[in-house]
Coordinates of C-alpha atoms in Angstrom, one line a residue:
Chain A
X13 CA -1.0 -50.6 65.7
X14 CA -3.6 -48.0 64.6
X15 CA -3.5 -49.6 61.1
X16 CA -4.3 -53.0 62.6
X17 CA -7.3 -51.4 64.3
X18 CA -8.6 -49.9 61.2
X19 CA -8.1 -53.1 59.4
X20 CA -10.1 -55.0 62.1
X21 CA -12.8 -52.4 62.2
X22 CA -13.4 -52.4 58.4
X23 CA -13.6 -56.2 58.3
X24 CA -15.9 -56.2 61.3
X25 CA -18.1 -53.6 59.6
X26 CA -18.4 -55.6 56.5
X27 CA -19.4 -58.7 58.4
X28 CA -21.9 -56.7 60.5
X29 CA -23.6 -55.2 57.5
X30 CA -24.0 -58.7 56.0
X31 CA -25.5 -59.9 59.3
X32 CA -27.8 -56.8 59.5
X33 CA -29.1 -57.3 56.0
X34 CA -29.7 -61.1 56.5
X35 CA -31.3 -60.5 59.9
X36 CA -33.7 -57.8 58.6
X37 CA -34.8 -59.9 55.6
X38 CA -35.0 -63.1 57.7
X39 CA -36.9 -61.1 60.4
X40 CA -39.5 -59.7 58.0
X41 CA -40.1 -62.8 56.0
X42 CA -39.8 -65.1 59.0
X43 CA -42.5 -63.2 60.8
X44 CA -44.9 -63.6 57.9
X45 CA -44.2 -67.3 57.8
X46 CA -44.5 -68.0 61.5
X47 CA -47.7 -65.9 61.9
X48 CA -49.2 -67.2 58.7
X49 CA -48.2 -70.9 58.7
X50 CA -51.4 -71.7 60.6
X51 CA -53.6 -70.3 57.9
X52 CA -52.3 -72.5 55.1
X53 CA -55.0 -74.9 54.4
X54 CA -57.5 -75.7 51.7
X55 CA -60.0 -73.3 53.2
X56 CA -57.5 -70.4 52.6
X57 CA -57.9 -71.0 48.9
X58 CA -61.5 -72.1 48.6
X59 CA -63.3 -70.9 51.7
X60 CA -66.4 -72.9 52.3
X61 CA -66.8 -74.0 48.7
X62 CA -65.8 -77.6 47.8
X63 CA -62.4 -77.4 46.0
X64 CA -63.6 -79.4 43.0
X65 CA -66.7 -77.1 42.5
X66 CA -64.4 -74.1 42.6
X67 CA -61.8 -75.5 40.3
X68 CA -64.4 -76.4 37.7
X69 CA -65.9 -72.9 38.1
X70 CA -69.2 -74.5 39.1
X71 CA -69.7 -72.4 42.2
X72 CA -68.3 -69.1 43.4
X73 CA -65.7 -68.8 46.1
X74 CA -66.4 -66.1 48.6
X75 CA -64.1 -66.6 51.6
X76 CA -60.9 -67.7 49.8
X77 CA -58.1 -66.4 47.7
X78 CA -59.0 -68.6 44.7
X79 CA -60.6 -65.8 42.6
X80 CA -57.5 -63.6 43.3
X81 CA -55.2 -66.4 42.1
X82 CA -57.3 -66.9 39.0
X83 CA -57.2 -63.2 38.4
X84 CA -53.5 -63.0 38.8
X85 CA -53.0 -66.0 36.5
X86 CA -55.2 -64.5 33.7
X87 CA -53.5 -61.2 34.1
X88 CA -50.0 -62.6 33.9
X89 CA -51.0 -64.8 30.9
X90 CA -52.5 -61.9 29.0
X91 CA -49.7 -59.4 29.6
X92 CA -46.9 -61.9 28.9
X93 CA -48.5 -62.9 25.7
X94 CA -48.6 -59.3 24.7
X95 CA -45.1 -58.4 25.9
X96 CA -43.1 -61.4 24.8
X97 CA -43.5 -61.1 21.0
X98 CA -42.9 -57.4 21.0
X99 CA -40.1 -57.5 23.6
X100 CA -38.2 -60.4 22.0
X101 CA -38.5 -59.0 18.5
X102 CA -37.2 -55.6 19.7
X103 CA -34.3 -57.4 21.5
X104 CA -33.4 -59.2 18.2
X105 CA -33.6 -56.0 16.3
X106 CA -31.4 -54.2 18.9
X107 CA -28.8 -57.0 18.9
X108 CA -28.7 -57.8 15.2
X109 CA -29.9 -54.9 13.1
X110 CA -29.7 -51.6 15.0
X111 CA -26.4 -49.8 14.6
X112 CA -24.8 -46.5 15.6
X113 CA -27.1 -43.7 16.4
X114 CA -30.3 -45.7 16.2
X115 CA -29.1 -48.3 18.6
X116 CA -27.9 -45.6 21.0
X117 CA -31.1 -43.6 21.0
X118 CA -33.4 -46.7 21.1
X119 CA -31.3 -48.0 24.0
X120 CA -31.8 -44.7 25.8
X121 CA -35.5 -45.0 25.4
X122 CA -35.6 -48.5 26.7
X123 CA -33.5 -47.5 29.7
X124 CA -36.0 -44.7 30.5
X125 CA -38.9 -47.1 30.1
X126 CA -37.2 -49.5 32.5
X127 CA -36.6 -46.7 35.0
X128 CA -40.1 -45.2 35.0
X129 CA -41.9 -45.7 38.3
X130 CA -44.5 -48.4 37.9
X131 CA -47.2 -46.2 39.2
X132 CA -46.7 -43.9 36.2
X133 CA -47.2 -46.9 33.9
X134 CA -50.4 -47.6 35.8
X135 CA -51.4 -44.0 35.6
X136 CA -50.8 -44.1 31.8
X137 CA -53.1 -47.1 31.6
X138 CA -55.7 -45.3 33.6
X139 CA -55.5 -42.2 31.4
X140 CA -55.8 -44.3 28.3
X141 CA -58.9 -46.1 29.7
X142 CA -60.6 -42.8 30.6
X143 CA -59.6 -41.3 27.2
X144 CA -61.1 -44.3 25.4
X145 CA -64.2 -44.1 27.6
X146 CA -64.8 -40.6 26.4
X147 CA -63.8 -40.9 22.8
X148 CA -64.7 -44.4 21.7
X149 CA -67.2 -46.3 23.9
X150 CA -68.8 -46.0 27.2
X151 CA -68.1 -49.7 27.8
X152 CA -64.4 -49.1 28.2
X153 CA -63.3 -48.5 31.8
X154 CA -60.2 -49.6 33.7
X155 CA -60.4 -53.4 33.3
X156 CA -58.5 -56.6 32.9
X157 CA -57.4 -55.8 29.3
X158 CA -56.1 -52.3 30.3
X159 CA -54.2 -53.8 33.2
X160 CA -52.6 -56.5 31.0
X161 CA -51.5 -53.8 28.5
X162 CA -50.0 -51.6 31.2
X163 CA -48.2 -54.6 32.8
X164 CA -46.9 -55.5 29.3
X165 CA -45.4 -52.0 29.0
X166 CA -43.9 -52.4 32.4
X167 CA -42.0 -55.7 31.6
X168 CA -41.2 -54.8 28.0
X169 CA -37.8 -53.3 28.8
X170 CA -36.7 -56.3 30.8
X171 CA -37.6 -58.6 27.9
X172 CA -35.8 -56.4 25.4
X173 CA -32.7 -56.2 27.5
X174 CA -32.4 -59.9 28.4
X175 CA -32.9 -60.9 24.7
X176 CA -30.4 -58.3 23.5
X177 CA -27.8 -59.3 26.1
X178 CA -28.3 -63.1 25.5
X179 CA -27.7 -62.5 21.8
X180 CA -24.8 -60.2 22.1
X181 CA -23.0 -62.4 24.6
X182 CA -22.9 -65.3 22.1
X183 CA -19.3 -66.3 21.3
X184 CA -18.0 -64.9 18.0
X185 CA -17.4 -68.4 16.6
X186 CA -21.2 -69.2 16.8
X187 CA -21.9 -65.9 15.0
X188 CA -19.6 -66.4 12.1
X189 CA -20.0 -70.1 11.4
X190 CA -23.5 -70.0 9.9
X191 CA -22.8 -67.2 7.4
X192 CA -19.6 -68.9 6.4
X193 CA -21.7 -71.9 5.4
X194 CA -23.9 -69.7 3.3
X195 CA -26.8 -69.0 5.6
X196 CA -28.7 -65.7 5.2
X197 CA -28.9 -63.3 8.1
X198 CA -32.4 -64.4 8.9
X199 CA -31.4 -68.1 8.8
X200 CA -28.5 -67.4 11.0
X201 CA -30.7 -65.6 13.6
X202 CA -33.5 -68.2 13.6
X203 CA -31.6 -71.4 13.2
X204 CA -28.4 -70.6 15.1
X205 CA -28.4 -67.5 17.3
X206 CA -31.9 -67.8 18.8
X207 CA -31.6 -71.5 19.8
X208 CA -28.2 -70.8 21.2
X209 CA -29.4 -67.9 23.4
X210 CA -32.7 -69.5 24.3
X211 CA -32.0 -70.2 27.9
X212 CA -31.1 -66.5 28.5
X213 CA -34.3 -65.3 26.8
X214 CA -36.4 -67.9 28.6
X215 CA -35.0 -66.9 32.0
X216 CA -35.8 -63.3 31.1
X217 CA -39.4 -64.2 30.3
X218 CA -39.7 -66.1 33.6
X219 CA -38.4 -63.1 35.6
X220 CA -40.9 -60.9 33.7
X221 CA -43.7 -63.3 34.8
X222 CA -42.6 -62.9 38.4
X223 CA -42.7 -59.1 38.0
X224 CA -46.2 -59.2 36.5
X225 CA -47.4 -61.5 39.3
X226 CA -46.0 -59.3 42.1
X227 CA -46.7 -55.8 40.8
X228 CA -49.4 -53.9 42.7
X229 CA -48.9 -50.3 41.7
X230 CA -49.9 -50.7 38.1
X231 CA -53.0 -52.8 38.6
X232 CA -54.4 -50.7 41.5
X233 CA -54.9 -47.9 39.0
X234 CA -56.1 -50.0 36.1
X235 CA -59.1 -52.0 37.3
X236 CA -58.3 -54.4 40.1
X237 CA -60.9 -54.4 42.8
X238 CA -61.2 -56.0 46.3
X239 CA -64.2 -58.2 45.4
X240 CA -65.2 -59.2 41.9
X241 CA -65.2 -62.9 41.9
X242 CA -63.7 -64.6 38.8
X243 CA -63.0 -62.3 35.9
X244 CA -65.9 -62.7 33.4
X245 CA -64.5 -60.9 30.4
X246 CA -61.6 -58.9 29.2
X247 CA -63.5 -55.7 29.9
X248 CA -64.5 -56.6 33.5
X249 CA -62.9 -55.9 36.8
X250 CA -60.9 -58.6 38.5
X251 CA -59.2 -59.6 41.8
X252 CA -55.4 -60.2 42.1
X253 CA -53.2 -61.7 44.8
X254 CA -50.9 -58.7 45.5
X255 CA -53.8 -56.2 45.6
X256 CA -55.6 -58.6 48.0
X257 CA -52.7 -58.5 50.3
X258 CA -52.6 -54.7 50.1
X259 CA -56.3 -54.3 50.9
X260 CA -56.1 -56.7 53.8
X261 CA -53.2 -54.9 55.3
X262 CA -55.0 -51.5 55.2
X263 CA -58.5 -52.5 56.0
X264 CA -58.9 -55.9 57.6
X265 CA -62.1 -56.3 59.6
X266 CA -61.3 -59.2 61.9
X267 CA -58.7 -61.8 62.7
X268 CA -59.8 -64.4 60.1
X269 CA -59.4 -61.8 57.3
X270 CA -56.0 -60.9 58.6
X271 CA -54.9 -64.5 58.7
X272 CA -56.1 -64.8 55.1
X273 CA -53.8 -61.9 54.3
X274 CA -50.9 -63.7 55.8
X275 CA -51.7 -66.8 53.9
X276 CA -51.9 -64.9 50.6
X277 CA -48.6 -63.2 51.3
X278 CA -47.0 -66.7 51.8
X279 CA -48.6 -68.0 48.6
X280 CA -47.4 -65.0 46.6
X281 CA -43.9 -65.2 48.1
X282 CA -43.8 -68.9 47.3
X283 CA -44.9 -68.3 43.7
X284 CA -42.2 -65.6 43.2
X285 CA -39.5 -67.7 44.8
X286 CA -40.4 -70.6 42.5
X287 CA -40.2 -68.5 39.4
X288 CA -37.0 -67.0 40.6
X289 CA -35.4 -70.4 41.2
X290 CA -36.6 -71.6 37.8
X291 CA -35.1 -68.6 36.0
X292 CA -31.8 -69.0 37.9
X293 CA -31.6 -72.7 37.0
X294 CA -32.2 -72.1 33.3
X295 CA -29.7 -69.3 33.2
X296 CA -27.0 -71.4 34.8
X297 CA -27.4 -73.8 31.9
X298 CA -26.7 -70.9 29.6
X299 CA -23.5 -69.7 31.3
X300 CA -22.2 -73.3 31.4
X301 CA -22.5 -73.8 27.8
X302 CA -21.0 -70.4 27.1
X303 CA -18.1 -71.4 29.3
X304 CA -17.4 -74.6 27.5
X305 CA -17.8 -73.1 24.0
X306 CA -21.2 -74.1 22.7
X307 CA -22.7 -77.5 22.1
Chain U
X12 CA -34.8 -61.9 -0.4
X13 CA -38.3 -60.5 0.1
X14 CA -38.8 -62.5 3.3
X15 CA -35.5 -61.2 4.6
X16 CA -36.7 -57.7 4.1
X17 CA -40.1 -58.5 5.6
X18 CA -38.7 -60.0 8.7
X19 CA -36.3 -57.1 9.2
X20 CA -39.2 -54.6 8.8
X21 CA -41.3 -56.6 11.3
X22 CA -38.5 -56.6 13.9
X23 CA -37.9 -52.9 13.3
X24 CA -41.7 -52.2 13.7
X25 CA -41.6 -54.0 17.1
X26 CA -38.7 -51.8 18.2
X27 CA -40.5 -48.7 17.0
X28 CA -43.6 -49.7 19.0
X29 CA -41.5 -50.1 22.1
X30 CA -40.0 -46.7 21.6
X31 CA -43.5 -45.3 20.9
X32 CA -44.7 -46.6 24.3
X33 CA -42.0 -44.7 26.1
X34 CA -42.8 -41.5 24.2
X35 CA -46.6 -42.0 24.6
X36 CA -46.4 -42.3 28.4
X37 CA -44.7 -38.9 28.5
X38 CA -46.9 -37.4 25.8
X39 CA -50.2 -38.4 27.5
X40 CA -49.1 -36.7 30.7
X41 CA -48.0 -33.5 29.0
X42 CA -51.1 -33.3 26.8
X43 CA -53.6 -34.1 29.6
X44 CA -51.7 -31.8 32.0
X45 CA -51.5 -29.0 29.4
X46 CA -54.5 -27.0 30.7
X47 CA -52.6 -26.7 34.0
X48 CA -49.4 -25.4 32.3
X49 CA -51.3 -22.9 30.1
X50 CA -53.5 -21.9 33.1
X51 CA -50.4 -20.6 34.9
X52 CA -51.0 -22.8 37.9
X53 CA -48.2 -25.2 37.1
X54 CA -45.3 -23.6 38.8
X55 CA -47.4 -22.3 41.7
X56 CA -48.2 -25.9 42.5
X57 CA -44.6 -26.8 43.4
X58 CA -44.5 -24.3 46.2
X59 CA -48.0 -24.4 47.7
X60 CA -49.4 -26.8 50.3
X61 CA -52.3 -29.2 49.8
X62 CA -55.5 -27.6 51.1
X63 CA -58.5 -29.0 49.2
X64 CA -61.0 -27.2 51.4
X65 CA -59.6 -23.9 50.2
X66 CA -59.1 -25.2 46.6
X67 CA -55.3 -25.0 47.0
X68 CA -53.8 -28.0 45.3
X69 CA -50.1 -27.8 45.8
X70 CA -47.8 -30.8 45.8
X71 CA -44.9 -29.3 47.8
X72 CA -45.5 -31.6 50.8
X73 CA -45.4 -34.6 48.6
X74 CA -42.2 -33.5 47.0
X75 CA -40.6 -33.1 50.4
X76 CA -42.0 -36.5 51.5
X77 CA -40.6 -38.2 48.4
X78 CA -37.1 -36.6 48.7
X79 CA -36.9 -37.2 52.5
X80 CA -38.0 -40.8 52.3
X81 CA -35.8 -41.7 49.4
X82 CA -32.8 -39.7 50.7
X83 CA -33.0 -41.3 54.2
X84 CA -33.5 -44.8 52.7
X85 CA -30.4 -44.3 50.6
X86 CA -28.4 -43.0 53.6
X87 CA -29.4 -46.1 55.6
X88 CA -28.8 -48.4 52.8
X89 CA -25.5 -47.2 51.3
X90 CA -23.1 -48.1 54.1
X91 CA -24.6 -51.5 54.6
X92 CA -24.7 -52.2 50.9
X93 CA -21.1 -51.1 50.5
X94 CA -20.1 -53.4 53.5
X95 CA -22.1 -56.3 52.0
X96 CA -20.5 -55.9 48.5
X97 CA -17.0 -55.6 50.0
X98 CA -17.7 -58.8 52.0
X99 CA -19.0 -60.6 49.0
X100 CA -16.2 -59.7 46.6
X101 CA -13.1 -58.8 48.6
X102 CA -13.0 -59.2 52.3
X103 CA -15.1 -62.3 52.9
X104 CA -13.7 -65.8 53.6
X105 CA -15.4 -69.1 53.9
X106 CA -18.7 -70.1 52.3
X107 CA -20.9 -67.4 54.0
X108 CA -20.2 -64.5 51.5
X109 CA -21.4 -66.7 48.6
X110 CA -24.5 -67.5 50.5
X111 CA -25.1 -63.8 51.2
X112 CA -24.7 -63.1 47.4
X113 CA -27.3 -65.7 46.8
X114 CA -29.7 -64.2 49.4
X115 CA -29.2 -60.7 47.9
X116 CA -30.1 -62.1 44.4
X117 CA -33.1 -63.8 45.8
X118 CA -34.2 -60.5 47.5
X119 CA -34.7 -59.0 44.1
X120 CA -37.5 -61.5 43.6
X121 CA -39.4 -60.8 46.9
X122 CA -42.7 -59.0 46.1
X123 CA -42.8 -55.4 47.3
X124 CA -46.3 -55.9 48.7
X125 CA -45.0 -58.7 51.0
X126 CA -42.3 -56.4 52.3
X127 CA -45.0 -53.8 53.0
X128 CA -47.2 -56.3 54.6
X129 CA -44.5 -57.5 56.9
X130 CA -43.5 -53.9 57.6
X131 CA -46.9 -53.0 58.8
X132 CA -47.0 -55.8 61.3
X133 CA -43.4 -55.9 62.4
X134 CA -41.7 -52.6 61.9
X135 CA -44.5 -50.1 62.5
X136 CA -45.4 -51.4 66.0
X137 CA -41.7 -51.4 66.9
X138 CA -41.3 -47.8 65.8
X139 CA -44.5 -46.9 67.6
X140 CA -43.2 -48.3 70.9
X141 CA -39.9 -46.7 70.4
X142 CA -41.2 -43.2 69.6
X143 CA -44.0 -43.4 72.1
X144 CA -46.5 -41.3 70.1
X145 CA -48.4 -41.4 66.9
X146 CA -49.2 -44.5 64.8
X147 CA -45.6 -45.5 64.0
X148 CA -46.3 -44.8 60.3
X149 CA -43.8 -42.2 59.5
X150 CA -41.0 -41.2 57.2
X151 CA -38.5 -43.0 59.4
X152 CA -40.3 -46.4 59.2
X153 CA -40.8 -46.1 55.4
X154 CA -37.2 -45.2 54.9
X155 CA -36.0 -48.2 56.9
X156 CA -38.1 -50.6 55.0
X157 CA -37.2 -48.9 51.7
X158 CA -33.5 -49.3 52.6
X159 CA -34.0 -53.0 52.7
X160 CA -35.8 -52.9 49.4
X161 CA -33.1 -51.0 47.5
X162 CA -30.1 -52.7 49.1
X163 CA -30.0 -55.5 46.5
X164 CA -29.8 -53.0 43.6
X165 CA -26.7 -51.4 45.2
X166 CA -25.1 -54.6 46.4
X167 CA -25.3 -56.4 43.1
X168 CA -24.1 -53.4 41.2
X169 CA -21.2 -52.8 43.6
X170 CA -20.1 -56.3 43.8
X171 CA -20.2 -56.7 40.0
X172 CA -18.0 -53.7 39.5
X173 CA -15.7 -54.8 42.3
X174 CA -15.2 -58.1 40.7
X175 CA -14.6 -56.6 37.3
X176 CA -11.4 -55.0 38.5
X177 CA -8.6 -56.7 36.5
X178 CA -7.0 -59.6 38.3
X179 CA -3.5 -58.3 37.5
X180 CA -4.1 -55.3 39.7
X181 CA -5.1 -57.4 42.6
X182 CA -2.2 -59.8 42.1
X183 CA 0.2 -56.8 42.0
X184 CA -1.3 -55.5 45.3
X185 CA -0.9 -58.9 46.8
X186 CA 2.8 -59.0 45.7
X187 CA 3.4 -55.7 47.4
X188 CA 2.1 -57.3 50.6
X189 CA -1.3 -55.4 50.7
X190 CA -3.9 -56.7 53.2
X191 CA -7.4 -57.3 51.9
X192 CA -8.6 -54.0 53.5
X193 CA -5.7 -52.1 51.9
X194 CA -6.6 -53.7 48.6
X195 CA -10.2 -52.7 49.0
X196 CA -9.4 -49.0 49.7
X197 CA -6.4 -48.5 47.4
X198 CA -7.2 -50.7 44.4
X199 CA -10.7 -51.9 44.2
X200 CA -12.7 -48.8 45.2
X201 CA -10.6 -46.4 43.1
X202 CA -11.0 -48.6 40.1
X203 CA -14.7 -49.0 40.4
X204 CA -16.0 -45.6 41.4
X205 CA -18.0 -45.3 38.3
X206 CA -19.8 -48.5 39.2
X207 CA -20.4 -47.2 42.7
X208 CA -22.0 -44.0 41.4
X209 CA -24.2 -45.8 38.9
X210 CA -25.3 -48.2 41.6
X211 CA -26.3 -45.4 43.9
X212 CA -28.2 -43.5 41.2
X213 CA -30.0 -46.7 40.2
X214 CA -31.0 -47.3 43.8
X215 CA -32.1 -43.7 44.1
X216 CA -34.3 -44.2 41.1
X217 CA -35.9 -47.3 42.7
X218 CA -36.4 -45.4 46.0
X219 CA -38.0 -42.4 44.3
X220 CA -40.2 -44.6 42.1
X221 CA -41.4 -47.0 44.7
X222 CA -45.1 -46.7 45.5
X223 CA -46.2 -49.4 47.8
X224 CA -43.8 -49.0 50.7
X225 CA -44.6 -45.4 51.1
X226 CA -48.3 -46.0 50.6
X227 CA -48.4 -48.7 53.2
X228 CA -45.9 -47.5 55.8
X229 CA -45.5 -43.7 55.6
X230 CA -48.9 -42.7 56.8
X231 CA -50.0 -40.6 53.8
X232 CA -50.6 -37.3 55.6
X233 CA -50.9 -34.4 53.3
X234 CA -49.5 -31.9 55.8
X235 CA -45.9 -30.7 55.4
X236 CA -43.8 -33.2 57.5
X237 CA -41.9 -31.4 60.3
X238 CA -39.6 -34.2 61.3
X239 CA -38.7 -37.7 60.2
X240 CA -41.1 -39.1 62.8
X241 CA -44.1 -37.4 61.1
X242 CA -46.2 -39.2 58.6
X243 CA -45.8 -38.1 55.0
X244 CA -47.0 -38.8 51.5
X245 CA -44.8 -39.4 48.4
X246 CA -45.6 -38.3 44.9
X247 CA -46.1 -41.9 43.9
X248 CA -48.5 -42.6 46.7
X249 CA -50.3 -39.4 45.9
X250 CA -51.0 -40.6 42.4
X251 CA -52.3 -43.9 43.8
X252 CA -54.5 -42.2 46.3
X253 CA -56.1 -39.4 44.3
X254 CA -56.9 -41.3 41.1
X255 CA -60.7 -41.1 40.8
X256 CA -62.9 -41.2 37.8
X257 CA -63.5 -37.5 38.2
X258 CA -61.3 -36.6 35.2
X259 CA -61.7 -32.9 35.0
X260 CA -61.1 -31.7 38.6
X261 CA -58.1 -29.6 39.4
X262 CA -57.2 -32.1 42.1
X263 CA -56.9 -34.8 39.5
X264 CA -54.9 -32.6 37.1
X265 CA -52.1 -32.1 39.8
X266 CA -51.3 -35.8 39.2
X267 CA -50.0 -35.0 35.8
X268 CA -47.5 -32.6 37.5
X269 CA -46.4 -35.4 39.9
X270 CA -46.1 -37.7 36.9
X271 CA -44.1 -35.2 34.9
X272 CA -41.7 -34.6 37.8
X273 CA -41.1 -38.3 38.3
X274 CA -40.7 -38.9 34.6
X275 CA -38.2 -36.1 34.1
X276 CA -36.2 -37.2 37.2
X277 CA -36.0 -40.8 35.8
X278 CA -34.9 -39.5 32.4
X279 CA -32.2 -37.3 33.9
X280 CA -30.9 -40.2 36.1
X281 CA -30.8 -42.6 33.1
X282 CA -28.9 -40.1 31.0
X283 CA -26.5 -39.5 33.9
X284 CA -25.8 -43.2 34.5
X285 CA -25.3 -43.7 30.7
X286 CA -22.8 -40.8 30.6
X287 CA -20.9 -42.2 33.6
X288 CA -20.9 -45.7 32.2
X289 CA -20.2 -44.5 28.7
X290 CA -16.4 -44.4 29.1
X291 CA -16.1 -48.1 29.5
X292 CA -14.0 -49.1 32.5
X293 CA -12.0 -51.5 30.5
X294 CA -10.9 -48.8 28.1
X295 CA -10.1 -46.5 31.0
X296 CA -7.8 -49.1 32.5
X297 CA -6.1 -49.9 29.2
X298 CA -5.1 -46.3 28.8
X299 CA -3.9 -46.1 32.4

């Protein structure tokens, strides 16, 4: 009898914890949606400026999140274009060339890089900026370029790992066929292995984009500001969506500003959800064709 | 043949750059923090309070804040995560566990700042009502929210290692007439304890390293917290708050100490998880 009770209690506990988790996430996100739904309109993005004028950069937007979105977009574009070549190349090296001790030690370093708190990466970016300011040129201060570099360092380990895993998980058949036909190692990598593992690599890249878009800790130390308008150059300050949400939450002046914060939170959440879904869809394609043994 | 070589060298160069970044981050902190270490104030800092008016810049309250928020978050999150993982891979029936799995995976994509934003306007007022004093921004609130944030890390890791238990073991248990709960306690958990430990350490790393939740929810007081209902400041939030262009002040130099602590903790945890995971579970089972 006591055994039956324990049995029942454990099962009930498992269901309850599932319920608790679902309820807390649904509660938190639902609140943001319900409160913020009213603020979703064109004026959330463009304020009083006409949308066309803003989109063509003819007039500045003051009361909208458009500059923050452009800032985030520029930032993500820059850091991804820095991180992807290095990360994917490192992933290929780790999967195809590195052996024994080198592979072990390099792997350890990338695990550490993946585990470093993002604020430290931001702090590193800040220190580099100040160092350059003193040593090289007065014009260098925390700015868009430094942020993009720091964010690139932040997502580098994800890119390395997804590339490496995608390559290493390829079936053995795929790996041995091309050399058997006389292909050189490089030809095998670029004509067979990379195309075959493309969906894994691409979904890793998309997840990294999501991480760049949502990160706040790195950019708050490396040049993001509350009001800067559109970024004018690589060495200028800029606005970004996550930092905008953070500033609103800590120092909103009135109800309108707070509502804009809710709107921005919904927009950021929607962007991240979209990227996440995209990455999942692409990766499912990969696992399917792994399952059925290649094309 | 020459292009072969060239491409290989290029790929190797990229890998070397990635390693260099990891080393540089630590190197920068040590070099810039060096005056502190040679000045002898380094170890004193870990035990003294933060009193800028008396030029005492200790980070002891921040260390206590970090440990208590992360520890409490883990204590809240672990049982729930274990329950969820068990539900997803062993105990659950019907379509709901699969849905929960999907939700958990989706949670990894929710921006931290949105959690923090929702926390300020939902959780903090609730705690304020409940406690009846203060602003509601305290260790307790931050730990609750952080528990939600780190839960996916644990659940995904747990349920992965639960479902990598060999099918033959489960079939054998079924044949002996084991109930799902007996299977969980006598087969699945004993077989996947390494995965459990790794998951907990990874989640601890996330909890220690998170900046925004503590920064937005924990109240950021520099005084030593006396209870879980007091506001506190974490090492990460401290870095975010103190950064100023004033590069040579002692106040600023303490940040390198915070950074070094966080870096060393991360490294130790990574080495630990690699050690625990090094004896591959499959090999362990084969020898059993």
